[in-house]
Coordinates of C-alpha atoms in Angstrom, one line a residue:
Chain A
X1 CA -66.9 28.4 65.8
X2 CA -68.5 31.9 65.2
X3 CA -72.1 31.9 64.3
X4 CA -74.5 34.8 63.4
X5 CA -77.3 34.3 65.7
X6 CA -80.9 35.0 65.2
X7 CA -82.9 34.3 68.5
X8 CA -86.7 34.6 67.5
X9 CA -89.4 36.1 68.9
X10 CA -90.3 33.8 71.7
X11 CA -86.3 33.6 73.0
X12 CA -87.6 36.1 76.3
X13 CA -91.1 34.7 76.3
X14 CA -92.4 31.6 75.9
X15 CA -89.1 29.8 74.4
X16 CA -87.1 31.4 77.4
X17 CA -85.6 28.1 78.4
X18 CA -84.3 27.3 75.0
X19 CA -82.5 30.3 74.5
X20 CA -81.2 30.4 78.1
X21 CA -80.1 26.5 77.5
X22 CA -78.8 27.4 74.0
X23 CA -76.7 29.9 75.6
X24 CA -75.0 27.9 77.8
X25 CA -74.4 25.1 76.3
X26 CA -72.8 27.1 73.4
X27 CA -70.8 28.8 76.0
X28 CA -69.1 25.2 77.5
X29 CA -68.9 24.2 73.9
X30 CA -66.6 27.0 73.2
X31 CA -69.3 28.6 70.1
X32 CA -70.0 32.0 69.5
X33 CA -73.1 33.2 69.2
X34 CA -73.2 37.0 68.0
X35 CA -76.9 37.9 68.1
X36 CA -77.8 39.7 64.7
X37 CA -78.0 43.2 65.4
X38 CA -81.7 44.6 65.2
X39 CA -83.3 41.5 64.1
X40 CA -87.0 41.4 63.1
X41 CA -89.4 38.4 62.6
X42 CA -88.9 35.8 60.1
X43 CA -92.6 35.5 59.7
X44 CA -93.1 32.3 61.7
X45 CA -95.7 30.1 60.5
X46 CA -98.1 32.7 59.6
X47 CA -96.2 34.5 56.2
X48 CA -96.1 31.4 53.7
X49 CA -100.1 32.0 53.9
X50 CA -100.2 35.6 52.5
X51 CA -98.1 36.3 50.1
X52 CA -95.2 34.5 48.4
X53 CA -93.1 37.6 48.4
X54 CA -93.4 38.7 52.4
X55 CA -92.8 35.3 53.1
X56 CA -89.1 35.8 51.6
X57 CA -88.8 39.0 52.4
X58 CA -89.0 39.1 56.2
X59 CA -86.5 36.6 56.7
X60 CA -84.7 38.2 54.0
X61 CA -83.9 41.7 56.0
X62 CA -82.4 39.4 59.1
X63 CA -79.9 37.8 56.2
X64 CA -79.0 41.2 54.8
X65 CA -77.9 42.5 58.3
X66 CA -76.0 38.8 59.1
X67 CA -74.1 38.9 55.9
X68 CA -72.7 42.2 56.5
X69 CA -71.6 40.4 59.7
X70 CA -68.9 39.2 57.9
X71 CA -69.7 35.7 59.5
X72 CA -70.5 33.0 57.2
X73 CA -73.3 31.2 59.0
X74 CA -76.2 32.0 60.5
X75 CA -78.0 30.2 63.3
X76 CA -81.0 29.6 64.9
X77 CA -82.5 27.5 67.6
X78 CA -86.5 27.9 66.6
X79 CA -87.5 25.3 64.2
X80 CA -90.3 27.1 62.2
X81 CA -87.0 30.4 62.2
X82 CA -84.6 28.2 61.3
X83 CA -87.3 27.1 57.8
X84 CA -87.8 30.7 57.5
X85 CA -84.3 31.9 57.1
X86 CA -82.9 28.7 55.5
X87 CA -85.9 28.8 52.9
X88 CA -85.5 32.9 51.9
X89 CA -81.6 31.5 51.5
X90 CA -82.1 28.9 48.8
X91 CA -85.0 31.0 47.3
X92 CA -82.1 34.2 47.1
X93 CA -79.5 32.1 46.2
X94 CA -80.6 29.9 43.0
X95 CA -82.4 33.1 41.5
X96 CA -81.0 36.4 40.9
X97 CA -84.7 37.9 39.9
X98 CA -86.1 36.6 43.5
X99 CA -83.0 38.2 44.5
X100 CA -83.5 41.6 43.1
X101 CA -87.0 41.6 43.4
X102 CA -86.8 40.8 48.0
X103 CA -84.0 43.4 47.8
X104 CA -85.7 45.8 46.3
X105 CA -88.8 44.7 48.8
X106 CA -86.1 44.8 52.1
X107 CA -84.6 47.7 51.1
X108 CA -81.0 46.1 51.9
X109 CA -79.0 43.9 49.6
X110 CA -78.3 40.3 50.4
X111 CA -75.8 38.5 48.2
X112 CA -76.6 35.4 48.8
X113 CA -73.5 34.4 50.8
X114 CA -74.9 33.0 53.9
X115 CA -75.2 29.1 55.2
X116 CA -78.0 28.7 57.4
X117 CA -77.9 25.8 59.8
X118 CA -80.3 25.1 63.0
X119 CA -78.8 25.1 66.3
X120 CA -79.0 20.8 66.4
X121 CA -76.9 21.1 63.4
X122 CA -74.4 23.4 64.8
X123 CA -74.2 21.9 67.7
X124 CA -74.1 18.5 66.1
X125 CA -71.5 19.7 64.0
X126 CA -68.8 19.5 66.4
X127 CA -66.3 16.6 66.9
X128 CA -68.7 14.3 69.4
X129 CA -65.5 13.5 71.5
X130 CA -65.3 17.3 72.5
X131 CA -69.1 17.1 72.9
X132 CA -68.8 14.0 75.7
X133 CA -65.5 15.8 76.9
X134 CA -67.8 18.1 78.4
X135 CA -70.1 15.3 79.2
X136 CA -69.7 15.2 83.3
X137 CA -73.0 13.8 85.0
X138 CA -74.0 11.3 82.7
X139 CA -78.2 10.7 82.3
X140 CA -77.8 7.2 82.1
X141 CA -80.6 6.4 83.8
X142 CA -82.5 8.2 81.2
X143 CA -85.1 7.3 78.7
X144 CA -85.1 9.9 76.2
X145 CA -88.4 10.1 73.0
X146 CA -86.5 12.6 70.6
X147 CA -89.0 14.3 68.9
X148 CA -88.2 16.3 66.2
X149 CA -91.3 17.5 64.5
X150 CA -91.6 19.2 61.0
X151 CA -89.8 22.5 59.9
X152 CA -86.2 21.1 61.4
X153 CA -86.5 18.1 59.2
X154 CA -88.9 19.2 56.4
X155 CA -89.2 19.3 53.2
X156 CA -86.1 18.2 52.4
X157 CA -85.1 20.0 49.9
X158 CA -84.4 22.9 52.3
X159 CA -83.4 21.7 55.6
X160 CA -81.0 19.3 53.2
X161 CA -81.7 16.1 55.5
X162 CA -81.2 12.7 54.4
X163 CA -84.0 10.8 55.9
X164 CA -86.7 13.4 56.7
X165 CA -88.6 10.2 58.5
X166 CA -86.3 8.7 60.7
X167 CA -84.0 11.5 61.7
X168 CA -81.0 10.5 64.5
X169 CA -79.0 13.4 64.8
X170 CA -80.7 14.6 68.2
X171 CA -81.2 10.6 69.4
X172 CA -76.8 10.7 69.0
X173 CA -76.8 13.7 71.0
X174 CA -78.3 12.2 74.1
X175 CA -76.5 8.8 73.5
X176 CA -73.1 11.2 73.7
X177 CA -75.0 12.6 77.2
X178 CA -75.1 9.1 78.1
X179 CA -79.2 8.3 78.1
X180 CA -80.5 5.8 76.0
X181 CA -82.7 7.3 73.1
X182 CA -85.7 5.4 72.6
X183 CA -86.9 4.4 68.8
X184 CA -90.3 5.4 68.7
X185 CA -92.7 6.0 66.1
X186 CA -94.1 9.5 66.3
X187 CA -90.7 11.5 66.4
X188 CA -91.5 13.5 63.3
X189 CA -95.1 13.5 63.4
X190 CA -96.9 17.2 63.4
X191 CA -97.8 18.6 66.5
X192 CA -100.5 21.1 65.5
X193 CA -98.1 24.2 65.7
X194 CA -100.2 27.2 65.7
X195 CA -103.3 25.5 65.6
X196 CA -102.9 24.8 69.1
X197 CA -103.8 28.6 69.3
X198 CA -106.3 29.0 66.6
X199 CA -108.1 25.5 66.8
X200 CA -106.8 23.8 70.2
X201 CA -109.9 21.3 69.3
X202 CA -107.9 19.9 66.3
X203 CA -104.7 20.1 67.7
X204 CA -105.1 18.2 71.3
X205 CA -105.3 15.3 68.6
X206 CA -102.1 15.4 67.3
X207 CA -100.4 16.3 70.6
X208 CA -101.9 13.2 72.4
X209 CA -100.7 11.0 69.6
X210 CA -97.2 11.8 70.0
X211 CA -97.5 11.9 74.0
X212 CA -99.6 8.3 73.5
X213 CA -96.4 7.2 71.7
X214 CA -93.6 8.3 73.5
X215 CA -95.4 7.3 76.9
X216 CA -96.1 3.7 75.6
X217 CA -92.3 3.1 75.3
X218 CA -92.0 4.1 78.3
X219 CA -89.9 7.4 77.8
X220 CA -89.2 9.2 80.9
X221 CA -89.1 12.5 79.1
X222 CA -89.3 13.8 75.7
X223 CA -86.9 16.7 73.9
X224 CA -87.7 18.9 71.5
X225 CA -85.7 21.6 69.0
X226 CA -88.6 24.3 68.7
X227 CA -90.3 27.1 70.8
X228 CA -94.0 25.8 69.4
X229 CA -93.6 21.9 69.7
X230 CA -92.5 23.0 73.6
X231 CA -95.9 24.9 74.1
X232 CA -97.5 22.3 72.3
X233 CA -96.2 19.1 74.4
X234 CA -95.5 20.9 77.9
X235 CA -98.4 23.4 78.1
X236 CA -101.2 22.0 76.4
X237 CA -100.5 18.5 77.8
X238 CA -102.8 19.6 80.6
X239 CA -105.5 20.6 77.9
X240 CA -105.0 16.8 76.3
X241 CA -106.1 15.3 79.3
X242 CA -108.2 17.9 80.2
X243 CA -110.1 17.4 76.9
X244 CA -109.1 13.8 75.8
X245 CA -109.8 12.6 79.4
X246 CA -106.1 11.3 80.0
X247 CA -103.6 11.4 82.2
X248 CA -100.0 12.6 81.0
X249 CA -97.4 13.4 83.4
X250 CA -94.6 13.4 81.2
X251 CA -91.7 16.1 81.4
X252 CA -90.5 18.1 78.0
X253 CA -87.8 19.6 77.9
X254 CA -85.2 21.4 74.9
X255 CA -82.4 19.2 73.7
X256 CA -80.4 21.7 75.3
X257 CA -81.5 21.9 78.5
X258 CA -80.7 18.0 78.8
X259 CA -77.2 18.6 77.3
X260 CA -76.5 21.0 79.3
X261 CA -77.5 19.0 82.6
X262 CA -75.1 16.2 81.8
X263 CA -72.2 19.1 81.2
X264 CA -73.1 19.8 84.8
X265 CA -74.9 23.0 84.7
X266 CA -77.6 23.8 87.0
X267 CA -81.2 23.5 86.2
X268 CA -82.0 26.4 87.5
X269 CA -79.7 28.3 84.9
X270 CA -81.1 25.8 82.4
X271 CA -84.8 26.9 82.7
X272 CA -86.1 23.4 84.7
X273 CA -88.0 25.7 86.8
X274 CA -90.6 27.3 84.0
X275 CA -91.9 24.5 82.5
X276 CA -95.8 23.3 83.1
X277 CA -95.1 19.8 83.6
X278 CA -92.9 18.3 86.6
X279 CA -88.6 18.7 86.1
X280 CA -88.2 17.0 89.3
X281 CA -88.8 13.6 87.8
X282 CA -85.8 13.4 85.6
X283 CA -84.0 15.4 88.3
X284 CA -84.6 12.6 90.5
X285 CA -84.4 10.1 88.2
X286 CA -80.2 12.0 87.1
X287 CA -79.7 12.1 90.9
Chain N
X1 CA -125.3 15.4 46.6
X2 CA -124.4 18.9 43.6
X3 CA -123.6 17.3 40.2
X4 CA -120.8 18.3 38.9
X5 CA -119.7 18.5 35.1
X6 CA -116.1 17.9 35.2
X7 CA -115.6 18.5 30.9
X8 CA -116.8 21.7 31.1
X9 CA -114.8 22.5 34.9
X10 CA -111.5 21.2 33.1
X11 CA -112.5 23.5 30.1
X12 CA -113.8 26.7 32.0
X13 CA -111.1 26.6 34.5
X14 CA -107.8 25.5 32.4
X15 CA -106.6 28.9 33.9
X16 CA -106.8 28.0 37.7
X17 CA -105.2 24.7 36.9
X18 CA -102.3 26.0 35.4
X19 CA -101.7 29.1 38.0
X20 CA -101.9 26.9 41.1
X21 CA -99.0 24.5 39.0
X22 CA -97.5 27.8 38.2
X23 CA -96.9 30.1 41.8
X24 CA -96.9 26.2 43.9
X25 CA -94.4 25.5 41.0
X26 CA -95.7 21.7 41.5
X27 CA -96.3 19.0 38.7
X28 CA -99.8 18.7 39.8
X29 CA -100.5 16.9 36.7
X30 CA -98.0 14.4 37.5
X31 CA -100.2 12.9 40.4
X32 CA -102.4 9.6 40.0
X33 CA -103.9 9.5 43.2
X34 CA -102.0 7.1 44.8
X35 CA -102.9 8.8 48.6
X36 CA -100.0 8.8 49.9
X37 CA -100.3 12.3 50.9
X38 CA -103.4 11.8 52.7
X39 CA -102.7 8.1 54.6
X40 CA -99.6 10.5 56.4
X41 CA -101.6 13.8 56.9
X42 CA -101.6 14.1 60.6
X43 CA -104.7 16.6 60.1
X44 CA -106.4 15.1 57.6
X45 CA -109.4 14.0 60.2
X46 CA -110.2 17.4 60.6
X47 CA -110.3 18.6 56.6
X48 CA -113.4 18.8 54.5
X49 CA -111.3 17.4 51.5
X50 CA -108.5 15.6 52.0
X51 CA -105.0 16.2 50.4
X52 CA -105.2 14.0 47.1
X53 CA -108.6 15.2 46.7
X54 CA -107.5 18.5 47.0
X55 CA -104.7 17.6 43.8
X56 CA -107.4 15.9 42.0
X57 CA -109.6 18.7 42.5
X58 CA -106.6 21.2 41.0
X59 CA -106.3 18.7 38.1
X60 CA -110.4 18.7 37.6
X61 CA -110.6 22.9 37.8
X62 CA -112.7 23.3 40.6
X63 CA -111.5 26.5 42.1
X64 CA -114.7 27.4 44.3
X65 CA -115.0 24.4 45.6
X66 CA -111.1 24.5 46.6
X67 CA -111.3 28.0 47.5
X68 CA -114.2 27.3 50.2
X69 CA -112.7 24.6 51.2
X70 CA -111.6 24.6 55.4
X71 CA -108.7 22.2 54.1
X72 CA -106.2 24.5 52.3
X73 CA -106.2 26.5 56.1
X74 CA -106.2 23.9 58.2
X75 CA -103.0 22.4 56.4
X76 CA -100.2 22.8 59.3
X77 CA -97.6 22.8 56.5
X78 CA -95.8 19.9 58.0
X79 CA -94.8 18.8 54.9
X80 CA -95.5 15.2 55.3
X81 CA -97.0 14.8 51.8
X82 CA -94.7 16.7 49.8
X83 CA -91.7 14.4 51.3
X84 CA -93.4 11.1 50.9
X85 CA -95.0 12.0 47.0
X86 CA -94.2 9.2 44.8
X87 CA -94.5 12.1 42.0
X88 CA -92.5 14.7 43.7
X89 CA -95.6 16.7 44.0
X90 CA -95.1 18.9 47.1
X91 CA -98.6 18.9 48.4
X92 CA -98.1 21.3 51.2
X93 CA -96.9 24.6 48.3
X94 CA -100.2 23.2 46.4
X95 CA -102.1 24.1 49.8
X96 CA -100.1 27.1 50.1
X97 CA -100.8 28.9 46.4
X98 CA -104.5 27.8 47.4
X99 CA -104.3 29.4 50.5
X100 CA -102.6 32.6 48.9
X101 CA -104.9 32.8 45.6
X102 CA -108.2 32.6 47.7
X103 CA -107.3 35.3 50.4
X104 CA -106.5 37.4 47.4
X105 CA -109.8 36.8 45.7
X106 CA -111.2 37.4 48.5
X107 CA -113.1 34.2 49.4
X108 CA -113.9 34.7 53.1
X109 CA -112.8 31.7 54.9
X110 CA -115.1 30.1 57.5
X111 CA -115.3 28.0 60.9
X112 CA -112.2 26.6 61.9
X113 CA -110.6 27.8 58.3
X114 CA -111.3 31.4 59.6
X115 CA -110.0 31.1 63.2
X116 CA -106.6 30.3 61.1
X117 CA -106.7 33.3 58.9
X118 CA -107.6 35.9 61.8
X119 CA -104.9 33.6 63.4
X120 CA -102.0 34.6 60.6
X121 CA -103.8 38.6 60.7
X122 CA -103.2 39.2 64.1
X123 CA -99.7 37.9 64.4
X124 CA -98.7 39.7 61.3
X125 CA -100.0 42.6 62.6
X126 CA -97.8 42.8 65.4
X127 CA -94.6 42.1 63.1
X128 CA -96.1 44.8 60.8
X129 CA -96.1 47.0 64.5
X130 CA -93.3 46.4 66.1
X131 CA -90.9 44.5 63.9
X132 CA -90.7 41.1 66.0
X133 CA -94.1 38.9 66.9
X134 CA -95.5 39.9 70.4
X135 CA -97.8 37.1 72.0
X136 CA -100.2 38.9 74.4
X137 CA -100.9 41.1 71.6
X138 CA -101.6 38.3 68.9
X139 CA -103.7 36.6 71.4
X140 CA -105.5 39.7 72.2
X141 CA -106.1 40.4 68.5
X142 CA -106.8 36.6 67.4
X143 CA -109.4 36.5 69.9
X144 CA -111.1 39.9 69.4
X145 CA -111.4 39.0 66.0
X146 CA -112.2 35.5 66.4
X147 CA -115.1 36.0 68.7
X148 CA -113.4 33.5 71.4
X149 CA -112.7 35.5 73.8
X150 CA -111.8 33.4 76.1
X151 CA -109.0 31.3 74.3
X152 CA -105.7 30.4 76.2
X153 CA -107.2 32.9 78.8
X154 CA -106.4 29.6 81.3
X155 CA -102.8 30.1 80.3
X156 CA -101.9 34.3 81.0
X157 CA -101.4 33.7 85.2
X158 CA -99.4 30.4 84.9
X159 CA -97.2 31.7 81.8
X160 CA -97.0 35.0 83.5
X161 CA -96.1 33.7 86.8
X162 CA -93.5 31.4 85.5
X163 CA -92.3 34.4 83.5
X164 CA -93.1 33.6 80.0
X165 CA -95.3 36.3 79.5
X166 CA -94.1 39.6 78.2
X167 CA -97.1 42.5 78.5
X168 CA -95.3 44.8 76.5
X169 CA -93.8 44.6 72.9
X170 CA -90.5 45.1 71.9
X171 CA -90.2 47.2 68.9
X172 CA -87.0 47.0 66.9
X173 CA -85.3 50.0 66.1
X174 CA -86.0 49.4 62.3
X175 CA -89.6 48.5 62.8
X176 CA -90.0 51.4 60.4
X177 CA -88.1 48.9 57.7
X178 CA -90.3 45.9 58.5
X179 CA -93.6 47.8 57.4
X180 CA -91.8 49.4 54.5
X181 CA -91.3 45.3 53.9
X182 CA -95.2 44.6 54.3
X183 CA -96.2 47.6 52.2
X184 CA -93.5 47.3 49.2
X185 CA -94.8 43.2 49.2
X186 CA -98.4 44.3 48.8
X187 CA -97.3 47.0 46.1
X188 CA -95.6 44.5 43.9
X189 CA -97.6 41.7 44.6
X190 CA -101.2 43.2 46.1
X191 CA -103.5 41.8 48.5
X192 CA -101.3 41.7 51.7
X193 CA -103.7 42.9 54.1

C-alpha cells in the first residue's frame, strides 16, 4: 500500500522515536511511505486559535503538493497533524468557496481528492493475519494501557470514529503482538498538550491522572499515537512527581515501537534508547 | 459580587450572540445547560468559567466578560464536550470563535490565558520563518515573551543529549510560500499577527 507521507515537525526532534518506529514497521509491513516533497507545518495546535482561514490553509499547501502525488492517501503518524490535514480535507471537500477562497490563500490548487488516514489507521488497515505473520517475539508477558488521547479520536465528525470514548483499534494491535491490553479508564482523557509548555502547572494535573490510572491497573507500560502525549507522559512524568510529590516509573512508549519489537527489530533501531523514563523494564520483562 | 442586567445584555449584544453561532457554526441556542460539557472537561479546574457557563454566557450576550475570560485559552481543544453534547453543540469551536474574535478585538489576554497566546505567537512565528515549527526557537520566544525565563530550561541537556534537540531550524525550500500563506490569511481575514 502506497501512502503519501507527511512526517511533522517533531519527526527529527522530539518525536524521533515515532518516526524511526513508523519507518520500520512500515518497512516489514511491506507500506510505502513517500514523504511529501517540501512539506511545511500543518499548524499544530497553535492555528485553530488565530484565524479560521490559516488554520485551513497551512495544512492546505501540504494536500496541494500530496495530491499532485498522484497517490490517493495521505498519512501521518502525529495526532494533532493527522487533525490538521484530515480537518483542512473535509473543510475543502464539502465547500467549493472554502475551497477557492484556501487556494487562492496557498497559492496551489487542491481538488479535494485526497483521504487522509492516521498512521494507527493505516497500519490497522491491513489484514491482521499479515500483521501477526510478522509477529515473531510475542510480548506476552506484557500489560499494555493504550492511550489514545484527543485529536486521533476527536471530534468525530473528522477523524470519522465510531466510539470516540472507548476506542480499540490500538488495544487489537497489541492483542495481534501478543500482550494483553488492559481496559482502563483514562485512555482518551486529555493530556494537557501544549499546555505542558505554556502552563506545566495546569497540565502536571491531567498527566498524573492518566499515569494514576494506567498505573493502578497495573500496566507495565503505556503506548501512545502522538509526538505531544509522548513529551507529556515520558518527559514530564518526572515534573509530576516532582511537583505532585509521586513516584511514577512507568515506561511510554509509541505503538510502533512495541510493534515493531514483537516483529523482532532491535530497540535500538526502534528508539528505546531516547526516552526519559526506563526501556529496560519491558525489555526485561519481553526477555 | 457586579450586577448584571441580563434584558438589556441579550438586547445590546444580539450581535455577539449571533456571530459566535455564526464563525463556531454551533446551535448555541440549542443548549439547556445540562453540564455535560463541563462534568468531562479535563481542565475545567483550572478555568475562571466553566464550559456551560461559557454557552450560557454566549446565549446571555456577555462578550467582555467572555472575552476576559482565562477559559476560552486555556481550553486544550480536546473536544470532550463537543462529542458528549446532548445538543450537538460543539463546545470546543464555541471556545475557538471566542478565542479568535477576542485576539482580533484586541482584548489582551492575561495570567495563565496569556502564557497560551504568547505560546501560539511564538510557534507561529517560526512556521511563519522557516516553513516547519522549530522547538528551541518556540521555547526561546515563548519564554522571552512570557517573562519565564527559565521554563523547560531543566529539559535542553537531557533532550539534547539524548538527541531530541535540534539547535538549528530547518527551513523548507518554499518557506517563501508559507508566509505568503500567513500574509494572504491576514489580508482576507485581518488580524493574524
Amino acid at each position: 500500500m502506497r501512502y503519501a507521507y507527511f512526517p511533522g515537525c517533531s519527526y527529527h526532534a522530539t518525536g524521533k522515536e515515532y518516526e524511526s518506529s513508523t519507518q520500520a514497521v512500515a518497512k516489514r509491513l511491506g507500506m510505502d511511505l513517500v514523504t511529501i516533497p517540501d512539506w511545511s507545518c500543518c499548524g499544530a495546535t497553535a492555528s485553530h486559535g488565530k484565524s479560521h482561514l490559516l488554520n485551513i490553509a497551512l495544512p492546505a499547501r501540504n494536500l496541494a503538493i500530496a495530491e499532485g502525488m498522484g497517490i490517493g492517501e495521505v498519512t501521518t503518524g502525529c495526532a494533532a497533524c493527522y487533525q490538521q490535514l484530515a480537518n483542512a480535507n473535509k473543510k475543502m471537500k464539502e465547500s467549493q468557496e472554502t475551497r477557492d477562497k484556501v487556494n487562492k490563500i496557498t497559492g496551489k490548487e487542491y481538488k479535494g481528492t485526497l483521504e487522509v488516514k492516521s498512521i494507527v489507521d493505516a497500519i490497522g488497515s491491513i489484514d491482521p493475519e499479515q500483521i501477526k505473520a510478522q509477529v515473531v517475539k510475542p510480548l506476552s508477558s506484557l500489560k499494555i494501557a493504550s492511550y489514545y488521547g484527543c485529536l486521533l479520536v476527536r471530534p468525530p465528525k473528522i477523524t470519522g470514529f465510531d466510539d470516540p470514548e472507548n476506542p480499540m483499534f490500538m488495544d487489537n494491535m497489541m492483542k495481534l503482538a501478543g500482550a494483553e491490553a488492559l481496559d482502563w479508564a483514562h485512555k482518551t482523557e486529555c493530556c494537557g498538550a501544549s499546555l505542558g509548555v505554556s502552563n506545566l502547572g495546569i497540565a502536571v494535573k491531567m498527566i498524573n491522572r492518566i499515569l494514576k490510572a494506567a498505573v493502578e491497573k497495573g500496566a507495565d507500560c503505556i503506548i501512545v499515537a502522538c509526538p505531544f502525549c509522548h513529551l507529556n507522559l515520558d518527559w514530564h512524568q518526572k515534573s509530576v512527581n516532582k511537583q505532585l510529590g509521586t513516584n511514577y516509573d512507568i515506561p511510554v512508549f509509541y505503538f510502533t515501537e512495541l510493534l515493531g519489537l514483537a516483529m523482532g527489530i532491535s530497540p535500538d533501531e526502534l528508539g528505546f534508547k531516547t526516552h526519559f523514563t526506563d526501556t529496560q523494564k519491558v525489555l526485561s520483562l519481553v526477555g | 459580587m457586579e450586577l448584571i442586567n441580563l434584558n438589556q445584555s441579550i438586547n445590546e449584544n444580539a450581535d455577539f450572540t449571533k456571530k459566535i453561532g455564526i464563525e463556531s457554526g454551533q446551535p448555541v441556542q440549542k443548549c439547556y445547560q445540562c453540564g455535560k460539557c463541563t462534568a468531562g472537561c479535563p481542565v475545567a479546574f483550572a478555568m475562571d468559567y466553566k464550559p456551560n457557563q461559557v454557552i450560557r454566557m454566549v446565549q446571555l450576550g456577555m462578550k467582555d466578560e467572555l472575552l476576559k475570560s482565562n477559559t476560552i485559552w486555556i481550553c486544550s481543544s480536546c473536544s470532550t464536550c463537543s462529542t458528549r453534547c446532548p445538543c450537538n453543540v460543539e463546545v470546543a469551536n464555541v471556545m475557538e470563535a471566542l478565542r479568535i474574535m477576542a485576539w482580533k478585538s484586541g482584548t489582551a489576554p492575561a495570567g495563565k490565558a496569556k502564557y497560551v497566546e504568547v505560546m501560539y505567537d511564538a510557534l507561529l512565528g517560526t512556521v511563519e520563518k522557516y516553513g516547519r515549527t522549530f522547538e528551541v526557537g518556540l521555547v526561546l520566544q515563548n519564554n522571552l515573551k512570557s517573562g519565564k525565563l527559565f521554563n523547560g530550561a531543566d529539559m535542553g541537556l537531557p533532550m539534547f543529549q539524548k538527541g531530541k534537540l535540534r539547535l538549528t531550524p530547518t527551513k523548507v525550500q518554499g518557506a517563501a510560500e508559507v508566509a505568503r500563506i500567513f500574509a494572504e490569511a491576514r489580508k482576507m481575514e485581518g488580524g493574524v499577527k
